[in-house]
Amino acid sequence: GEDCLWYVDRNGSWHPGFDCDFFTFCCGTCHQRYCCRDPLRLLTERQQRHCLAFSPKTIAGIASAVVLFIAIVTTIVCCFMCSCCYLYPPAGPPAPFPVDPKAGPAPPQPGFTPMAMYPPAGPAAQYPLYPSGPPVYNPTAPPPYVPAQPSYPGA
């Protein structure tokens, strides 16, 4: 590989990695690298990788990713737990039972005053009917009707 790995200087400029000549090695700091022969200024590959791993930009990037992840998870949990967040349109009131027109008007219920019924001012809006979903399994329900089979062949 390269003697001096890529680095970012104090101004935020990116510098590519480079090789040093024979009998020289990478020297300097995390933000400035050059080739030299002085072993006291040696910047090992491990030290160079440590500069990359714990730079302020790296830490800020990881922290912002964690905060974003927590915000998304919190929002999803709140939408499933809170009644104020509607993922699906609310269901309307249940449909009344059909009334036989020959039976006449229904008698008034005690405690309620009858009100005059007026037809709607315009045509009623027609909404598409959505399927109610798969049937719910009820273990106490009787089995579906199966016609009796003859007990002998050819009957």
Short mmCIF file of N, CA and C in Angstrom, two decimals:
data_model
loop_
_atom_site.label_atom_id
_atom_site.label_comp_id
_atom_site.label_asym_id
_atom_site.label_seq_id
_atom_site.Cartn_x
_atom_site.Cartn_y
_atom_site.Cartn_z
N GLY A 1 0.81 -1.19 0.00
CA GLY A 1 0.00 0.00 0.00
C GLY A 1 0.84 1.25 0.00
N GLU A 2 0.20 2.33 0.37
CA GLU A 2 0.85 3.63 0.39
C GLU A 2 1.43 3.89 1.77
N ASP A 3 2.51 4.64 1.81
CA ASP A 3 3.12 4.98 3.10
C ASP A 3 2.27 5.99 3.86
N CYS A 4 1.86 7.03 3.15
CA CYS A 4 0.98 8.04 3.76
C CYS A 4 -0.42 7.84 3.19
N LEU A 5 -1.39 7.55 4.06
CA LEU A 5 -2.78 7.36 3.63
C LEU A 5 -3.42 8.71 3.35
N TRP A 6 -4.57 8.66 2.68
CA TRP A 6 -5.27 9.92 2.39
C TRP A 6 -5.63 10.60 3.71
N TYR A 7 -5.79 11.92 3.63
CA TYR A 7 -6.14 12.67 4.84
C TYR A 7 -6.87 13.96 4.45
N VAL A 8 -7.44 14.58 5.45
CA VAL A 8 -8.14 15.86 5.28
C VAL A 8 -7.41 16.87 6.14
N ASP A 9 -7.01 18.00 5.51
CA ASP A 9 -6.27 19.01 6.28
C ASP A 9 -7.22 19.86 7.12
N ARG A 10 -6.67 20.83 7.83
CA ARG A 10 -7.48 21.66 8.74
C ARG A 10 -8.51 22.52 7.99
N ASN A 11 -8.28 22.76 6.71
CA ASN A 11 -9.23 23.55 5.91
C ASN A 11 -10.34 22.68 5.33
N GLY A 12 -10.26 21.36 5.55
CA GLY A 12 -11.29 20.46 5.03
C GLY A 12 -10.97 19.95 3.63
N SER A 13 -9.78 20.23 3.11
CA SER A 13 -9.39 19.76 1.78
C SER A 13 -8.89 18.32 1.86
N TRP A 14 -9.30 17.51 0.89
CA TRP A 14 -8.91 16.10 0.83
C TRP A 14 -7.58 15.97 0.09
N HIS A 15 -6.70 15.14 0.61
CA HIS A 15 -5.40 14.89 -0.02
C HIS A 15 -5.26 13.38 -0.23
N PRO A 16 -4.89 12.95 -1.45
CA PRO A 16 -4.77 11.52 -1.71
C PRO A 16 -3.53 10.94 -1.01
N GLY A 17 -3.52 9.62 -0.84
CA GLY A 17 -2.38 8.96 -0.25
C GLY A 17 -1.19 8.96 -1.22
N PHE A 18 0.02 8.75 -0.69
CA PHE A 18 1.21 8.74 -1.54
C PHE A 18 2.29 7.86 -0.92
N ASP A 19 3.22 7.43 -1.76
CA ASP A 19 4.34 6.60 -1.32
C ASP A 19 5.57 7.47 -1.08
N CYS A 20 6.38 7.05 -0.13
CA CYS A 20 7.64 7.74 0.16
C CYS A 20 8.79 6.98 -0.52
N ASP A 21 9.90 7.68 -0.75
CA ASP A 21 11.08 7.08 -1.37
C ASP A 21 11.69 6.03 -0.44
N PHE A 22 12.65 5.33 -0.97
CA PHE A 22 13.35 4.30 -0.22
C PHE A 22 14.06 4.93 1.00
N PHE A 23 13.99 4.28 2.13
CA PHE A 23 14.56 4.73 3.41
C PHE A 23 13.90 5.98 3.97
N THR A 24 12.69 6.30 3.49
CA THR A 24 11.92 7.39 4.11
C THR A 24 10.56 6.83 4.48
N PHE A 25 9.86 7.52 5.32
CA PHE A 25 8.53 7.05 5.75
C PHE A 25 7.63 8.25 6.01
N CYS A 26 6.36 7.93 6.27
CA CYS A 26 5.36 8.99 6.46
C CYS A 26 5.58 9.67 7.80
N CYS A 27 5.60 10.99 7.77
CA CYS A 27 5.77 11.79 8.98
C CYS A 27 4.67 12.84 9.03
N GLY A 28 4.52 13.50 10.17
CA GLY A 28 3.58 14.61 10.28
C GLY A 28 2.50 14.37 11.31
N THR A 29 1.34 14.97 11.03
CA THR A 29 0.20 14.90 11.94
C THR A 29 -1.01 14.38 11.18
N CYS A 30 -2.14 14.36 11.85
CA CYS A 30 -3.38 13.92 11.20
C CYS A 30 -3.76 14.85 10.05
N HIS A 31 -3.39 16.13 10.14
CA HIS A 31 -3.84 17.11 9.15
C HIS A 31 -2.74 17.57 8.20
N GLN A 32 -1.53 17.07 8.36
CA GLN A 32 -0.45 17.43 7.44
C GLN A 32 0.54 16.26 7.41
N ARG A 33 0.77 15.70 6.21
CA ARG A 33 1.66 14.54 6.09
C ARG A 33 2.72 14.80 5.02
N TYR A 34 3.90 14.24 5.27
CA TYR A 34 5.01 14.39 4.33
C TYR A 34 5.97 13.23 4.57
N CYS A 35 6.93 13.04 3.69
CA CYS A 35 7.94 11.98 3.83
C CYS A 35 9.18 12.55 4.52
N CYS A 36 9.76 11.75 5.42
CA CYS A 36 10.98 12.19 6.12
C CYS A 36 11.79 10.97 6.54
N ARG A 37 13.01 11.24 7.06
CA ARG A 37 13.88 10.16 7.54
C ARG A 37 13.98 10.14 9.06
N ASP A 38 13.34 11.08 9.74
CA ASP A 38 13.45 11.19 11.20
C ASP A 38 12.46 10.22 11.86
N PRO A 39 12.94 9.20 12.57
CA PRO A 39 12.03 8.24 13.20
C PRO A 39 11.19 8.85 14.33
N LEU A 40 11.59 9.99 14.87
CA LEU A 40 10.79 10.63 15.92
C LEU A 40 9.51 11.26 15.37
N ARG A 41 9.50 11.58 14.09
CA ARG A 41 8.32 12.17 13.45
C ARG A 41 7.45 11.14 12.73
N LEU A 42 7.83 9.86 12.83
CA LEU A 42 7.13 8.78 12.14
C LEU A 42 5.64 8.76 12.50
N LEU A 43 4.82 8.64 11.48
CA LEU A 43 3.36 8.52 11.65
C LEU A 43 2.99 7.14 11.13
N THR A 44 2.77 6.20 12.05
CA THR A 44 2.50 4.82 11.64
C THR A 44 1.14 4.72 10.95
N GLU A 45 0.95 3.62 10.26
CA GLU A 45 -0.34 3.41 9.57
C GLU A 45 -1.47 3.33 10.59
N ARG A 46 -1.21 2.73 11.74
CA ARG A 46 -2.24 2.65 12.78
C ARG A 46 -2.63 4.05 13.25
N GLN A 47 -1.64 4.91 13.46
CA GLN A 47 -1.95 6.29 13.87
C GLN A 47 -2.74 7.02 12.79
N GLN A 48 -2.38 6.79 11.52
CA GLN A 48 -3.09 7.44 10.43
C GLN A 48 -4.56 7.00 10.39
N ARG A 49 -4.80 5.69 10.57
CA ARG A 49 -6.19 5.18 10.57
C ARG A 49 -6.96 5.73 11.77
N HIS A 50 -6.29 5.90 12.90
CA HIS A 50 -6.94 6.47 14.07
C HIS A 50 -7.39 7.91 13.79
N CYS A 51 -6.59 8.65 13.01
CA CYS A 51 -6.97 10.03 12.64
C CYS A 51 -8.28 10.02 11.83
N LEU A 52 -8.43 9.04 10.94
CA LEU A 52 -9.62 8.96 10.08
C LEU A 52 -10.84 8.52 10.87
N ALA A 53 -10.65 7.57 11.79
CA ALA A 53 -11.78 6.98 12.49
C ALA A 53 -12.42 7.94 13.48
N PHE A 54 -11.63 8.81 14.09
CA PHE A 54 -12.18 9.67 15.13
C PHE A 54 -12.13 11.14 14.78
N SER A 55 -12.25 11.45 13.51
CA SER A 55 -12.28 12.86 13.13
C SER A 55 -13.64 13.45 13.53
N PRO A 56 -13.70 14.76 13.76
CA PRO A 56 -14.98 15.38 14.15
C PRO A 56 -16.09 15.16 13.12
N LYS A 57 -15.73 15.17 11.84
CA LYS A 57 -16.75 14.95 10.80
C LYS A 57 -17.30 13.54 10.87
N THR A 58 -16.44 12.57 11.14
CA THR A 58 -16.90 11.19 11.24
C THR A 58 -17.84 11.03 12.43
N ILE A 59 -17.45 11.59 13.56
CA ILE A 59 -18.29 11.49 14.76
C ILE A 59 -19.62 12.20 14.54
N ALA A 60 -19.61 13.36 13.90
CA ALA A 60 -20.85 14.09 13.62
C ALA A 60 -21.74 13.29 12.68
N GLY A 61 -21.15 12.65 11.68
CA GLY A 61 -21.94 11.84 10.75
C GLY A 61 -22.60 10.66 11.43
N ILE A 62 -21.85 9.98 12.28
CA ILE A 62 -22.41 8.83 13.01
C ILE A 62 -23.51 9.30 13.96
N ALA A 63 -23.28 10.40 14.66
CA ALA A 63 -24.28 10.91 15.60
C ALA A 63 -25.56 11.31 14.89
N SER A 64 -25.44 11.97 13.74
CA SER A 64 -26.66 12.39 13.02
C SER A 64 -27.41 11.18 12.48
N ALA A 65 -26.70 10.13 12.06
CA ALA A 65 -27.37 8.92 11.58
C ALA A 65 -28.13 8.23 12.71
N VAL A 66 -27.54 8.21 13.91
CA VAL A 66 -28.21 7.60 15.05
C VAL A 66 -29.45 8.40 15.44
N VAL A 67 -29.35 9.71 15.45
CA VAL A 67 -30.50 10.56 15.79
C VAL A 67 -31.62 10.38 14.77
N LEU A 68 -31.27 10.33 13.50
CA LEU A 68 -32.28 10.13 12.45
C LEU A 68 -32.97 8.77 12.61
N PHE A 69 -32.21 7.73 12.90
CA PHE A 69 -32.78 6.40 13.09
C PHE A 69 -33.76 6.41 14.27
N ILE A 70 -33.36 7.01 15.39
CA ILE A 70 -34.23 7.07 16.57
C ILE A 70 -35.51 7.85 16.26
N ALA A 71 -35.39 8.94 15.51
CA ALA A 71 -36.57 9.74 15.16
C ALA A 71 -37.54 8.94 14.30
N ILE A 72 -37.02 8.18 13.35
CA ILE A 72 -37.90 7.38 12.48
C ILE A 72 -38.60 6.29 13.29
N VAL A 73 -37.85 5.60 14.13
CA VAL A 73 -38.45 4.53 14.94
C VAL A 73 -39.49 5.11 15.89
N THR A 74 -39.20 6.24 16.51
CA THR A 74 -40.15 6.88 17.42
C THR A 74 -41.43 7.28 16.70
N THR A 75 -41.29 7.83 15.50
CA THR A 75 -42.47 8.22 14.72
C THR A 75 -43.32 7.02 14.38
N ILE A 76 -42.71 5.94 13.97
CA ILE A 76 -43.47 4.74 13.61
C ILE A 76 -44.18 4.18 14.84
N VAL A 77 -43.50 4.13 15.98
CA VAL A 77 -44.12 3.61 17.20
C VAL A 77 -45.28 4.50 17.61
N CYS A 78 -45.11 5.81 17.54
CA CYS A 78 -46.19 6.73 17.91
C CYS A 78 -47.40 6.56 16.99
N CYS A 79 -47.17 6.37 15.70
CA CYS A 79 -48.29 6.21 14.77
C CYS A 79 -49.07 4.94 15.05
N PHE A 80 -48.43 3.90 15.53
CA PHE A 80 -49.15 2.68 15.84
C PHE A 80 -49.76 2.70 17.23
N MET A 81 -49.21 3.51 18.13
CA MET A 81 -49.70 3.53 19.51
C MET A 81 -50.70 4.65 19.79
N CYS A 82 -50.63 5.75 19.07
CA CYS A 82 -51.48 6.90 19.35
C CYS A 82 -52.71 6.88 18.46
N SER A 83 -53.84 7.33 19.01
CA SER A 83 -55.06 7.38 18.22
C SER A 83 -55.13 8.63 17.35
N CYS A 84 -54.22 9.57 17.54
CA CYS A 84 -54.27 10.81 16.78
C CYS A 84 -53.63 10.67 15.40
N CYS A 85 -52.95 9.58 15.13
CA CYS A 85 -52.28 9.39 13.85
C CYS A 85 -53.04 8.34 13.06
N TYR A 86 -53.62 8.73 11.93
CA TYR A 86 -54.42 7.82 11.12
C TYR A 86 -53.61 7.33 9.94
N LEU A 87 -53.29 6.03 9.94
CA LEU A 87 -52.62 5.44 8.79
C LEU A 87 -53.65 5.03 7.74
N TYR A 88 -54.89 4.79 8.18
CA TYR A 88 -55.98 4.40 7.29
C TYR A 88 -57.13 5.34 7.53
N PRO A 89 -57.99 5.55 6.51
CA PRO A 89 -59.13 6.44 6.72
C PRO A 89 -60.06 5.86 7.79
N PRO A 90 -60.65 6.71 8.65
CA PRO A 90 -61.53 6.19 9.70
C PRO A 90 -62.79 5.59 9.10
N ALA A 91 -63.30 4.55 9.73
CA ALA A 91 -64.52 3.89 9.26
C ALA A 91 -65.72 4.74 9.63
N GLY A 92 -66.71 4.74 8.78
CA GLY A 92 -67.94 5.49 9.02
C GLY A 92 -68.82 4.74 10.00
N PRO A 93 -70.01 5.30 10.32
CA PRO A 93 -70.92 4.62 11.24
C PRO A 93 -71.45 3.35 10.58
N PRO A 94 -71.87 2.37 11.38
CA PRO A 94 -72.38 1.14 10.79
C PRO A 94 -73.67 1.39 10.03
N ALA A 95 -73.87 0.60 8.98
CA ALA A 95 -75.07 0.76 8.16
C ALA A 95 -76.28 0.25 8.93
N PRO A 96 -77.44 0.95 8.82
CA PRO A 96 -78.64 0.48 9.53
C PRO A 96 -79.18 -0.78 8.85
N PHE A 97 -80.00 -1.51 9.62
CA PHE A 97 -80.63 -2.70 9.05
C PHE A 97 -81.64 -2.27 8.00
N PRO A 98 -81.81 -3.06 6.92
CA PRO A 98 -82.81 -2.69 5.90
C PRO A 98 -84.21 -2.74 6.49
N VAL A 99 -85.03 -1.80 6.09
CA VAL A 99 -86.41 -1.68 6.60
C VAL A 99 -87.36 -2.04 5.46
N ASP A 100 -88.37 -2.85 5.78
CA ASP A 100 -89.37 -3.23 4.79
C ASP A 100 -90.29 -2.04 4.57
N PRO A 101 -90.39 -1.53 3.31
CA PRO A 101 -91.23 -0.34 3.08
C PRO A 101 -92.70 -0.60 3.37
N LYS A 102 -93.17 -1.86 3.32
CA LYS A 102 -94.59 -2.16 3.59
C LYS A 102 -94.90 -2.10 5.07
N ALA A 103 -93.88 -2.12 5.93
CA ALA A 103 -94.11 -2.15 7.37
C ALA A 103 -94.53 -0.79 7.91
N GLY A 104 -94.31 0.28 7.14
CA GLY A 104 -94.69 1.60 7.62
C GLY A 104 -93.58 2.22 8.43
N PRO A 105 -93.79 3.44 8.94
CA PRO A 105 -92.74 4.10 9.70
C PRO A 105 -92.50 3.39 11.03
N ALA A 106 -91.29 3.49 11.52
CA ALA A 106 -90.95 2.87 12.80
C ALA A 106 -91.53 3.71 13.92
N PRO A 107 -91.99 3.05 14.98
CA PRO A 107 -92.55 3.83 16.10
C PRO A 107 -91.44 4.62 16.77
N PRO A 108 -91.78 5.79 17.33
CA PRO A 108 -90.74 6.59 17.99
C PRO A 108 -90.22 5.86 19.21
N GLN A 109 -88.95 6.04 19.47
CA GLN A 109 -88.32 5.42 20.62
C GLN A 109 -88.55 6.32 21.84
N PRO A 110 -88.75 5.73 23.00
CA PRO A 110 -88.97 6.58 24.18
C PRO A 110 -87.73 7.40 24.50
N GLY A 111 -87.95 8.66 24.82
CA GLY A 111 -86.86 9.54 25.18
C GLY A 111 -86.30 10.33 24.00
N PHE A 112 -86.76 10.04 22.78
CA PHE A 112 -86.29 10.75 21.60
C PHE A 112 -87.46 11.44 20.94
N THR A 113 -87.24 12.68 20.49
CA THR A 113 -88.29 13.39 19.77
C THR A 113 -88.12 13.15 18.28
N PRO A 114 -89.19 12.81 17.57
CA PRO A 114 -89.06 12.56 16.13
C PRO A 114 -88.67 13.83 15.39
N MET A 115 -87.90 13.69 14.36
CA MET A 115 -87.47 14.82 13.54
C MET A 115 -87.90 14.56 12.11
N ALA A 116 -88.15 15.62 11.39
CA ALA A 116 -88.52 15.47 9.98
C ALA A 116 -87.29 15.06 9.18
N MET A 117 -87.46 14.16 8.25
CA MET A 117 -86.36 13.69 7.41
C MET A 117 -86.46 14.40 6.06
N TYR A 118 -85.38 14.98 5.62
CA TYR A 118 -85.35 15.67 4.34
C TYR A 118 -84.43 14.92 3.40
N PRO A 119 -84.77 14.90 2.12
CA PRO A 119 -83.87 14.24 1.17
C PRO A 119 -82.61 15.09 1.01
N PRO A 120 -81.51 14.49 0.61
CA PRO A 120 -80.28 15.27 0.42
C PRO A 120 -80.46 16.30 -0.68
N ALA A 121 -79.71 17.40 -0.57
CA ALA A 121 -79.84 18.50 -1.52
C ALA A 121 -79.38 18.10 -2.92
N GLY A 122 -78.39 17.27 -3.04
CA GLY A 122 -77.87 16.85 -4.35
C GLY A 122 -77.64 15.36 -4.35
N PRO A 123 -77.09 14.86 -5.44
CA PRO A 123 -76.83 13.42 -5.46
C PRO A 123 -75.75 13.06 -4.43
N ALA A 124 -75.95 11.95 -3.77
CA ALA A 124 -75.00 11.51 -2.74
C ALA A 124 -73.71 11.06 -3.41
N ALA A 125 -72.60 11.36 -2.75
CA ALA A 125 -71.30 10.95 -3.29
C ALA A 125 -71.15 9.44 -3.17
N GLN A 126 -70.71 8.82 -4.23
CA GLN A 126 -70.51 7.37 -4.23
C GLN A 126 -69.03 7.09 -4.02
N TYR A 127 -68.71 6.35 -3.01
CA TYR A 127 -67.33 5.97 -2.73
C TYR A 127 -67.15 4.50 -3.07
N PRO A 128 -65.99 4.14 -3.53
CA PRO A 128 -65.79 2.72 -3.85
C PRO A 128 -65.81 1.88 -2.58
N LEU A 129 -66.33 0.69 -2.69
CA LEU A 129 -66.38 -0.21 -1.55
C LEU A 129 -65.06 -0.95 -1.45
N TYR A 130 -64.51 -0.97 -0.27
CA TYR A 130 -63.26 -1.67 -0.04
C TYR A 130 -63.57 -3.03 0.55
N PRO A 131 -62.82 -4.05 0.17
CA PRO A 131 -63.07 -5.36 0.77
C PRO A 131 -62.78 -5.32 2.27
N SER A 132 -63.51 -6.10 3.01
CA SER A 132 -63.37 -6.08 4.46
C SER A 132 -62.15 -6.83 4.94
N GLY A 133 -61.45 -7.51 4.05
CA GLY A 133 -60.25 -8.22 4.45
C GLY A 133 -60.53 -9.70 4.58
N PRO A 134 -59.55 -10.47 4.99
CA PRO A 134 -59.74 -11.92 5.09
C PRO A 134 -60.69 -12.25 6.24
N PRO A 135 -61.39 -13.38 6.14
CA PRO A 135 -62.31 -13.74 7.23
C PRO A 135 -61.53 -14.04 8.50
N VAL A 136 -62.16 -13.75 9.61
CA VAL A 136 -61.54 -13.96 10.91
C VAL A 136 -61.82 -15.39 11.34
N TYR A 137 -60.80 -16.10 11.80
CA TYR A 137 -60.95 -17.48 12.23
C TYR A 137 -61.60 -17.52 13.60
N ASN A 138 -62.66 -18.30 13.72
CA ASN A 138 -63.36 -18.46 14.98
C ASN A 138 -63.35 -19.95 15.33
N PRO A 139 -62.57 -20.38 16.32
CA PRO A 139 -62.48 -21.81 16.61
C PRO A 139 -63.77 -22.40 17.17
N THR A 140 -64.70 -21.57 17.71
CA THR A 140 -65.94 -22.10 18.26
C THR A 140 -67.05 -22.16 17.22
N ALA A 141 -66.82 -21.67 16.04
CA ALA A 141 -67.86 -21.69 15.00
C ALA A 141 -68.04 -23.12 14.49
N PRO A 142 -69.28 -23.45 14.06
CA PRO A 142 -69.50 -24.80 13.50
C PRO A 142 -68.78 -24.93 12.16
N PRO A 143 -68.44 -26.15 11.77
CA PRO A 143 -67.76 -26.33 10.49
C PRO A 143 -68.70 -25.97 9.34
N PRO A 144 -68.16 -25.63 8.17
CA PRO A 144 -69.04 -25.30 7.04
C PRO A 144 -69.82 -26.54 6.60
N TYR A 145 -70.98 -26.29 5.98
CA TYR A 145 -71.84 -27.38 5.54
C TYR A 145 -71.17 -28.18 4.44
N VAL A 146 -71.11 -29.50 4.64
CA VAL A 146 -70.58 -30.41 3.63
C VAL A 146 -71.67 -31.45 3.39
N PRO A 147 -72.16 -31.58 2.14
CA PRO A 147 -73.23 -32.56 1.89
C PRO A 147 -72.74 -33.97 2.23
N ALA A 148 -73.66 -34.78 2.71
CA ALA A 148 -73.32 -36.15 3.07
C ALA A 148 -72.93 -36.93 1.83
N GLN A 149 -71.92 -37.73 1.95
CA GLN A 149 -71.43 -38.58 0.85
C GLN A 149 -71.99 -39.99 1.04
N PRO A 150 -72.31 -40.66 -0.04
CA PRO A 150 -72.80 -42.04 0.12
C PRO A 150 -71.69 -42.92 0.71
N SER A 151 -72.08 -43.87 1.52
CA SER A 151 -71.10 -44.71 2.19
C SER A 151 -70.61 -45.86 1.32
N TYR A 152 -71.22 -46.05 0.15
CA TYR A 152 -70.77 -47.13 -0.73
C TYR A 152 -70.64 -46.57 -2.14
N PRO A 153 -69.74 -47.12 -2.95
CA PRO A 153 -69.54 -46.59 -4.31
C PRO A 153 -70.69 -46.96 -5.23
N GLY A 154 -70.94 -46.08 -6.18
CA GLY A 154 -71.95 -46.33 -7.22
C GLY A 154 -73.35 -45.95 -6.81
N ALA A 155 -73.59 -45.35 -5.71
CA ALA A 155 -74.94 -45.00 -5.28
C ALA A 155 -75.36 -43.67 -5.83
#
